[in-house]
mmCIF file of C-alpha atoms in Angstrom:
data_model
loop_
_atom_site.group_PDB
_atom_site.id
_atom_site.type_symbol
_atom_site.label_atom_id
_atom_site.label_comp_id
_atom_site.label_asym_id
_atom_site.label_seq_id
_atom_site.Cartn_x
_atom_site.Cartn_y
_atom_site.Cartn_z
ATOM 1 C CA UNK A 1 111.665 14.169 97.653
ATOM 2 C CA UNK A 2 112.212 14.483 101.411
ATOM 3 C CA UNK A 3 114.287 11.288 101.356
ATOM 4 C CA UNK A 4 116.624 12.868 98.786
ATOM 5 C CA UNK A 5 117.007 16.214 100.569
ATOM 6 C CA UNK A 6 118.200 14.777 103.873
ATOM 7 C CA UNK A 7 120.806 12.141 104.621
ATOM 8 C CA UNK A 8 120.288 9.193 106.934
ATOM 9 C CA UNK A 9 121.120 11.368 109.951
ATOM 10 C CA UNK A 10 118.671 14.114 108.995
ATOM 11 C CA UNK A 11 121.197 16.673 107.751
ATOM 12 C CA UNK A 12 120.954 18.384 104.365
ATOM 13 C CA UNK A 13 122.076 15.961 101.648
ATOM 14 C CA UNK A 14 124.679 17.923 99.706
ATOM 15 C CA UNK A 15 125.566 14.973 97.492
ATOM 16 C CA UNK A 16 122.062 15.240 96.035
ATOM 17 C CA UNK A 17 121.997 19.041 95.743
ATOM 18 C CA UNK A 18 125.405 19.360 94.090
ATOM 19 C CA UNK A 19 124.386 16.843 91.425
ATOM 20 C CA UNK A 20 121.510 19.031 90.241
ATOM 21 C CA UNK A 21 122.014 20.741 86.842
ATOM 22 C CA UNK A 22 120.746 24.196 87.881
ATOM 23 C CA UNK A 23 123.387 26.932 88.063
ATOM 24 C CA UNK A 24 121.777 28.981 90.850
ATOM 25 C CA UNK A 25 120.295 27.024 93.747
ATOM 26 C CA UNK A 26 118.639 28.768 96.691
ATOM 27 C CA UNK A 27 118.452 26.687 99.877
ATOM 28 C CA UNK A 28 116.259 28.186 102.601
ATOM 29 C CA UNK A 29 115.567 26.693 105.995
ATOM 30 C CA UNK A 30 115.858 27.021 109.734
ATOM 31 C CA UNK A 31 119.178 27.747 111.417
ATOM 32 C CA UNK A 32 121.388 24.815 112.327
ATOM 33 C CA UNK A 33 120.100 22.353 109.728
ATOM 34 C CA UNK A 34 123.470 21.812 108.032
ATOM 35 C CA UNK A 35 123.319 24.400 105.264
ATOM 36 C CA UNK A 36 126.629 26.283 105.476
ATOM 37 C CA UNK A 37 128.593 23.632 107.359
ATOM 38 C CA UNK A 38 127.499 20.797 105.087
ATOM 39 C CA UNK A 39 127.967 22.784 101.890
ATOM 40 C CA UNK A 40 131.522 23.862 102.707
ATOM 41 C CA UNK A 41 132.361 20.369 103.981
ATOM 42 C CA UNK A 42 131.283 18.933 100.615
ATOM 43 C CA UNK A 43 133.451 21.435 98.735
ATOM 44 C CA UNK A 44 136.484 20.767 100.913
ATOM 45 C CA UNK A 45 136.138 17.004 100.611
ATOM 46 C CA UNK A 46 135.786 17.297 96.827
ATOM 47 C CA UNK A 47 138.747 19.707 96.631
ATOM 48 C CA UNK A 48 136.759 22.543 95.080
ATOM 49 C CA UNK A 49 137.957 26.136 95.387
ATOM 50 C CA UNK A 50 135.102 28.575 95.842
ATOM 51 C CA UNK A 51 134.047 32.148 96.501
ATOM 52 C CA UNK A 52 132.572 32.703 99.947
ATOM 53 C CA UNK A 53 130.167 35.603 99.474
ATOM 54 C CA UNK A 54 128.545 37.665 102.229
ATOM 55 C CA UNK A 55 126.196 40.628 101.859
ATOM 56 C CA UNK A 56 128.071 43.237 103.892
ATOM 57 C CA UNK A 57 131.679 44.203 104.469
ATOM 58 C CA UNK A 58 131.119 44.141 108.240
ATOM 59 C CA UNK A 59 130.134 40.467 107.944
ATOM 60 C CA UNK A 60 133.228 39.680 105.909
ATOM 61 C CA UNK A 61 135.425 41.611 108.355
ATOM 62 C CA UNK A 62 134.189 39.324 111.123
ATOM 63 C CA UNK A 63 135.240 36.320 109.022
ATOM 64 C CA UNK A 64 138.775 37.709 108.834
ATOM 65 C CA UNK A 65 139.210 37.145 112.569
ATOM 66 C CA UNK A 66 140.139 33.749 113.993
ATOM 67 C CA UNK A 67 137.073 33.943 116.232
ATOM 68 C CA UNK A 68 134.785 34.462 113.223
ATOM 69 C CA UNK A 69 136.524 32.051 110.857
ATOM 70 C CA UNK A 70 133.676 30.238 109.005
ATOM 71 C CA UNK A 71 135.911 27.151 108.822
ATOM 72 C CA UNK A 72 136.414 26.992 112.594
ATOM 73 C CA UNK A 73 134.146 24.020 113.335
ATOM 74 C CA UNK A 74 135.155 22.263 110.119
ATOM 75 C CA UNK A 75 138.787 22.529 111.194
ATOM 76 C CA UNK A 76 137.916 20.855 114.489
ATOM 77 C CA UNK A 77 135.813 18.105 112.936
ATOM 78 C CA UNK A 78 137.974 17.384 109.876
ATOM 79 C CA UNK A 79 141.392 17.980 111.419
ATOM 80 C CA UNK A 80 142.134 20.741 108.906
ATOM 81 C CA UNK A 81 143.764 24.110 109.536
ATOM 82 C CA UNK A 82 142.091 26.581 107.190
ATOM 83 C CA UNK A 83 142.858 30.155 108.229
ATOM 84 C CA UNK A 84 141.796 33.619 107.036
ATOM 85 C CA UNK A 85 144.415 35.886 105.475
ATOM 86 C CA UNK A 86 142.997 39.383 104.786
ATOM 87 C CA UNK A 87 143.964 40.990 101.503
ATOM 88 C CA UNK A 88 142.525 44.490 101.204
ATOM 89 C CA UNK A 89 138.760 44.229 100.860
ATOM 90 C CA UNK A 90 138.838 40.453 100.442
ATOM 91 C CA UNK A 91 140.128 37.526 102.473
ATOM 92 C CA UNK A 92 141.913 34.380 101.334
ATOM 93 C CA UNK A 93 141.192 31.189 103.244
ATOM 94 C CA UNK A 94 144.268 28.999 102.995
ATOM 95 C CA UNK A 95 145.539 25.793 104.509
ATOM 96 C CA UNK A 96 147.857 26.445 107.459
ATOM 97 C CA UNK A 97 149.884 29.398 106.210
ATOM 98 C CA UNK A 98 149.848 32.490 104.001
ATOM 99 C CA UNK A 99 151.245 30.650 100.972
ATOM 100 C CA UNK A 100 149.279 27.461 101.653
ATOM 101 C CA UNK A 101 146.751 25.941 99.269
ATOM 102 C CA UNK A 102 143.849 28.266 98.537
ATOM 103 C CA UNK A 103 140.488 26.919 99.732
ATOM 104 C CA UNK A 104 138.238 29.954 99.217
ATOM 105 C CA UNK A 105 138.189 33.684 98.576
ATOM 106 C CA UNK A 106 135.901 35.719 100.811
ATOM 107 C CA UNK A 107 134.202 38.786 99.326
ATOM 108 C CA UNK A 108 131.344 41.110 100.308
ATOM 109 C CA UNK A 109 128.607 41.966 97.829
ATOM 110 C CA UNK A 110 128.461 45.561 99.078
ATOM 111 C CA UNK A 111 132.142 45.947 98.132
ATOM 112 C CA UNK A 112 132.403 44.024 94.855
ATOM 113 C CA UNK A 113 128.983 44.998 93.477
ATOM 114 C CA UNK A 114 130.454 47.332 90.865
ATOM 115 C CA UNK A 115 133.927 45.839 90.494
ATOM 116 C CA UNK A 116 134.807 44.717 86.972
ATOM 117 C CA UNK A 117 137.790 42.965 85.471
ATOM 118 C CA UNK A 118 138.613 40.692 88.422
ATOM 119 C CA UNK A 119 139.632 37.206 87.294
ATOM 120 C CA UNK A 120 137.798 34.417 89.106
ATOM 121 C CA UNK A 121 138.237 31.909 86.290
ATOM 122 C CA UNK A 122 139.644 29.271 88.663
ATOM 123 C CA UNK A 123 136.512 29.296 90.844
ATOM 124 C CA UNK A 124 133.757 26.792 90.061
ATOM 125 C CA UNK A 125 131.405 27.663 92.909
ATOM 126 C CA UNK A 126 129.982 30.663 94.741
ATOM 127 C CA UNK A 127 128.612 30.096 98.241
ATOM 128 C CA UNK A 128 126.388 33.046 99.111
ATOM 129 C CA UNK A 129 125.984 32.638 102.864
ATOM 130 C CA UNK A 130 122.978 34.249 104.589
ATOM 131 C CA UNK A 131 121.701 35.896 101.416
ATOM 132 C CA UNK A 132 118.467 36.763 103.237
ATOM 133 C CA UNK A 133 119.173 39.770 105.452
ATOM 134 C CA UNK A 134 118.390 39.531 109.151
ATOM 135 C CA UNK A 135 116.196 42.135 110.815
ATOM 136 C CA UNK A 136 118.187 45.335 111.255
ATOM 137 C CA UNK A 137 120.774 44.611 108.557
ATOM 138 C CA UNK A 138 121.269 47.571 106.276
ATOM 139 C CA UNK A 139 120.034 47.248 102.691
ATOM 140 C CA UNK A 140 122.332 47.293 99.684
ATOM 141 C CA UNK A 141 121.313 49.693 96.935
ATOM 142 C CA UNK A 142 120.025 47.734 93.929
ATOM 143 C CA UNK A 143 121.058 44.533 95.678
ATOM 144 C CA UNK A 144 119.559 42.120 93.153
ATOM 145 C CA UNK A 145 121.279 43.852 90.221
ATOM 146 C CA UNK A 146 124.518 43.941 92.200
ATOM 147 C CA UNK A 147 124.349 40.185 92.664
ATOM 148 C CA UNK A 148 123.636 39.540 88.977
ATOM 149 C CA UNK A 149 126.571 41.778 88.015
ATOM 150 C CA UNK A 150 128.859 39.887 90.369
ATOM 151 C CA UNK A 151 127.716 36.515 89.039
ATOM 152 C CA UNK A 152 128.398 37.731 85.493
ATOM 153 C CA UNK A 153 131.862 38.928 86.560
ATOM 154 C CA UNK A 154 132.677 35.461 87.894
ATOM 155 C CA UNK A 155 130.989 33.452 85.151
ATOM 156 C CA UNK A 156 132.274 35.584 82.271
ATOM 157 C CA UNK A 157 132.347 33.660 78.981
ATOM 158 C CA UNK A 158 132.661 30.152 80.386
ATOM 159 C CA UNK A 159 129.632 28.807 78.564
ATOM 160 C CA UNK A 160 130.773 30.338 75.272
ATOM 161 C CA UNK A 161 134.013 28.421 75.808
ATOM 162 C CA UNK A 162 132.016 25.184 76.269
ATOM 163 C CA UNK A 163 132.665 25.139 80.018
ATOM 164 C CA UNK A 164 130.173 24.594 82.816
ATOM 165 C CA UNK A 165 128.731 27.802 84.300
ATOM 166 C CA UNK A 166 129.644 28.749 87.840
ATOM 167 C CA UNK A 167 127.328 27.055 90.315
ATOM 168 C CA UNK A 168 126.029 29.487 92.924
ATOM 169 C CA UNK A 169 124.554 28.071 96.121
ATOM 170 C CA UNK A 170 122.525 30.672 98.000
ATOM 171 C CA UNK A 171 122.026 29.785 101.660
ATOM 172 C CA UNK A 172 119.353 31.593 103.651
ATOM 173 C CA UNK A 173 117.627 31.377 106.991
ATOM 174 C CA UNK A 174 113.848 31.365 106.744
ATOM 175 C CA UNK A 175 113.384 34.589 108.676
ATOM 176 C CA UNK A 176 112.216 36.725 105.754
ATOM 177 C CA UNK A 177 110.751 35.201 102.622
ATOM 178 C CA UNK A 178 110.354 38.665 101.040
ATOM 179 C CA UNK A 179 113.880 39.491 99.878
ATOM 180 C CA UNK A 180 115.476 41.217 96.865
ATOM 181 C CA UNK A 181 116.261 37.905 95.156
ATOM 182 C CA UNK A 182 112.867 36.237 95.232
ATOM 183 C CA UNK A 183 111.325 39.590 94.350
ATOM 184 C CA UNK A 184 113.812 40.209 91.530
ATOM 185 C CA UNK A 185 113.136 36.791 90.020
ATOM 186 C CA UNK A 186 109.357 37.310 90.445
ATOM 187 C CA UNK A 187 108.972 34.078 92.400
ATOM 188 C CA UNK A 188 107.527 35.340 95.691
ATOM 189 C CA UNK A 189 104.078 33.870 94.978
ATOM 190 C CA UNK A 190 105.711 30.605 93.959
ATOM 191 C CA UNK A 191 107.616 30.373 97.263
ATOM 192 C CA UNK A 192 104.502 31.147 99.287
ATOM 193 C CA UNK A 193 102.639 28.399 97.431
ATOM 194 C CA UNK A 194 105.519 26.026 98.124
ATOM 195 C CA UNK A 195 105.225 26.758 101.847
ATOM 196 C CA UNK A 196 101.449 26.300 101.861
ATOM 197 C CA UNK A 197 101.615 23.083 99.852
ATOM 198 C CA UNK A 198 104.742 21.729 101.565
ATOM 199 C CA UNK A 199 106.578 21.596 98.247
ATOM 200 C CA UNK A 200 110.273 21.056 98.819
ATOM 201 C CA UNK A 201 111.711 21.855 95.385
ATOM 202 C CA UNK A 202 110.889 24.126 92.455
ATOM 203 C CA UNK A 203 112.850 24.515 89.220
ATOM 204 C CA UNK A 204 112.584 27.018 86.391
ATOM 205 C CA UNK A 205 111.515 25.601 83.047
ATOM 206 C CA UNK A 206 114.923 26.328 81.539
ATOM 207 C CA UNK A 207 116.609 24.475 84.443
ATOM 208 C CA UNK A 208 118.872 27.407 85.335
ATOM 209 C CA UNK A 209 117.514 28.089 88.837
ATOM 210 C CA UNK A 210 116.236 25.957 91.673
ATOM 211 C CA UNK A 211 114.664 26.739 95.032
ATOM 212 C CA UNK A 212 114.843 24.268 97.896
ATOM 213 C CA UNK A 213 112.808 24.798 101.069
ATOM 214 C CA UNK A 214 113.996 22.681 103.987
ATOM 215 C CA UNK A 215 110.472 21.883 105.144
ATOM 216 C CA UNK A 216 110.048 19.168 107.789
ATOM 217 C CA UNK A 217 113.780 19.048 108.485
ATOM 218 C CA UNK A 218 114.497 16.128 110.850
ATOM 219 C CA UNK A 219 117.161 18.259 112.553
ATOM 220 C CA UNK A 220 114.699 21.110 113.096
ATOM 221 C CA UNK A 221 112.258 18.639 114.646
ATOM 222 C CA UNK A 222 114.942 17.408 117.040
ATOM 223 C CA UNK A 223 116.077 20.945 117.855
ATOM 224 C CA UNK A 224 112.491 21.880 118.773
ATOM 225 C CA UNK A 225 112.830 19.553 121.749
ATOM 226 C CA UNK A 226 115.922 21.358 123.060
ATOM 227 C CA UNK A 227 116.271 24.592 125.035
#
């Protein structure tokens, strides 16, 4: 399994992950292992529009600034020019200019938790970046339910219309295994057993959800030798 999770350079293998049938995939690992960067790079290269979800409005507000643009390094490496264009409580990430091609829509869970009737029918993916709160981050009331409501708002009746459900990739740093999502899905014990047994992947029996733990990341091993 380790050979599938990482590419030949040791980064997270997003070609493998995106091919999995599960609709909600949680990827948890150390910082700097290629989670967010690699995931968004895959989506850009495959020309997929997506929702870029953060927990808090303050986090999204930072993304609205050029200095906090989550596409900043990707722009440098890929030669793209994806910029943030704030629009009320959301932000549109577009190529080059305000009416350029839409790459992603940035939203905050704390803002959209109870919003209904918004049309996200053109979005195939949700990237929930840093879904595990860092120490000191404020909680969101009924956070797990808020997330499920948002997913339902985006997914709507796609499956009833014989379409693929929205694929949500949840990216988290391994700083706090106890979080509203693993607790809400009653899989805390499962995750702890995965850590103890060095199990990289777990799937629900109905193949709707998947948890990936980036154990023994080659990049983490190399980073441990740096300052």
